[in-house]
Amino acid sequence: MSSSGNGERVNECASLPRSTSQPFA
């Protein structure tokens, strides 16, 4: 992922169940 949207991506991924395995995915 682009470093620019990295911060926002983390917030959206946190809602997904995959966040447990890959919070940075």
XYZ file of C-alpha atoms in Angstrom:
25
model
C 0.000 0.000 0.000
C 1.111 3.577 -0.513
C 2.605 5.246 2.549
C 0.258 8.187 1.956
C -2.894 6.216 2.703
C -1.242 3.877 5.188
C -2.766 5.681 8.178
C -6.270 5.598 6.703
C -5.905 1.998 5.537
C -5.173 0.859 9.093
C -8.447 2.382 10.304
C -10.520 0.689 7.602
C -8.741 -2.649 7.982
C -9.357 -2.539 11.729
C -13.055 -3.044 10.984
C -12.330 -6.129 8.897
C -11.786 -9.551 10.530
C -8.455 -9.851 8.688
C -7.142 -7.014 10.841
C -6.479 -9.581 13.573
C -3.982 -11.366 11.340
C -2.721 -8.479 9.198
C -3.492 -5.007 10.624
C -1.129 -3.503 8.044
C -2.555 -5.422 5.100
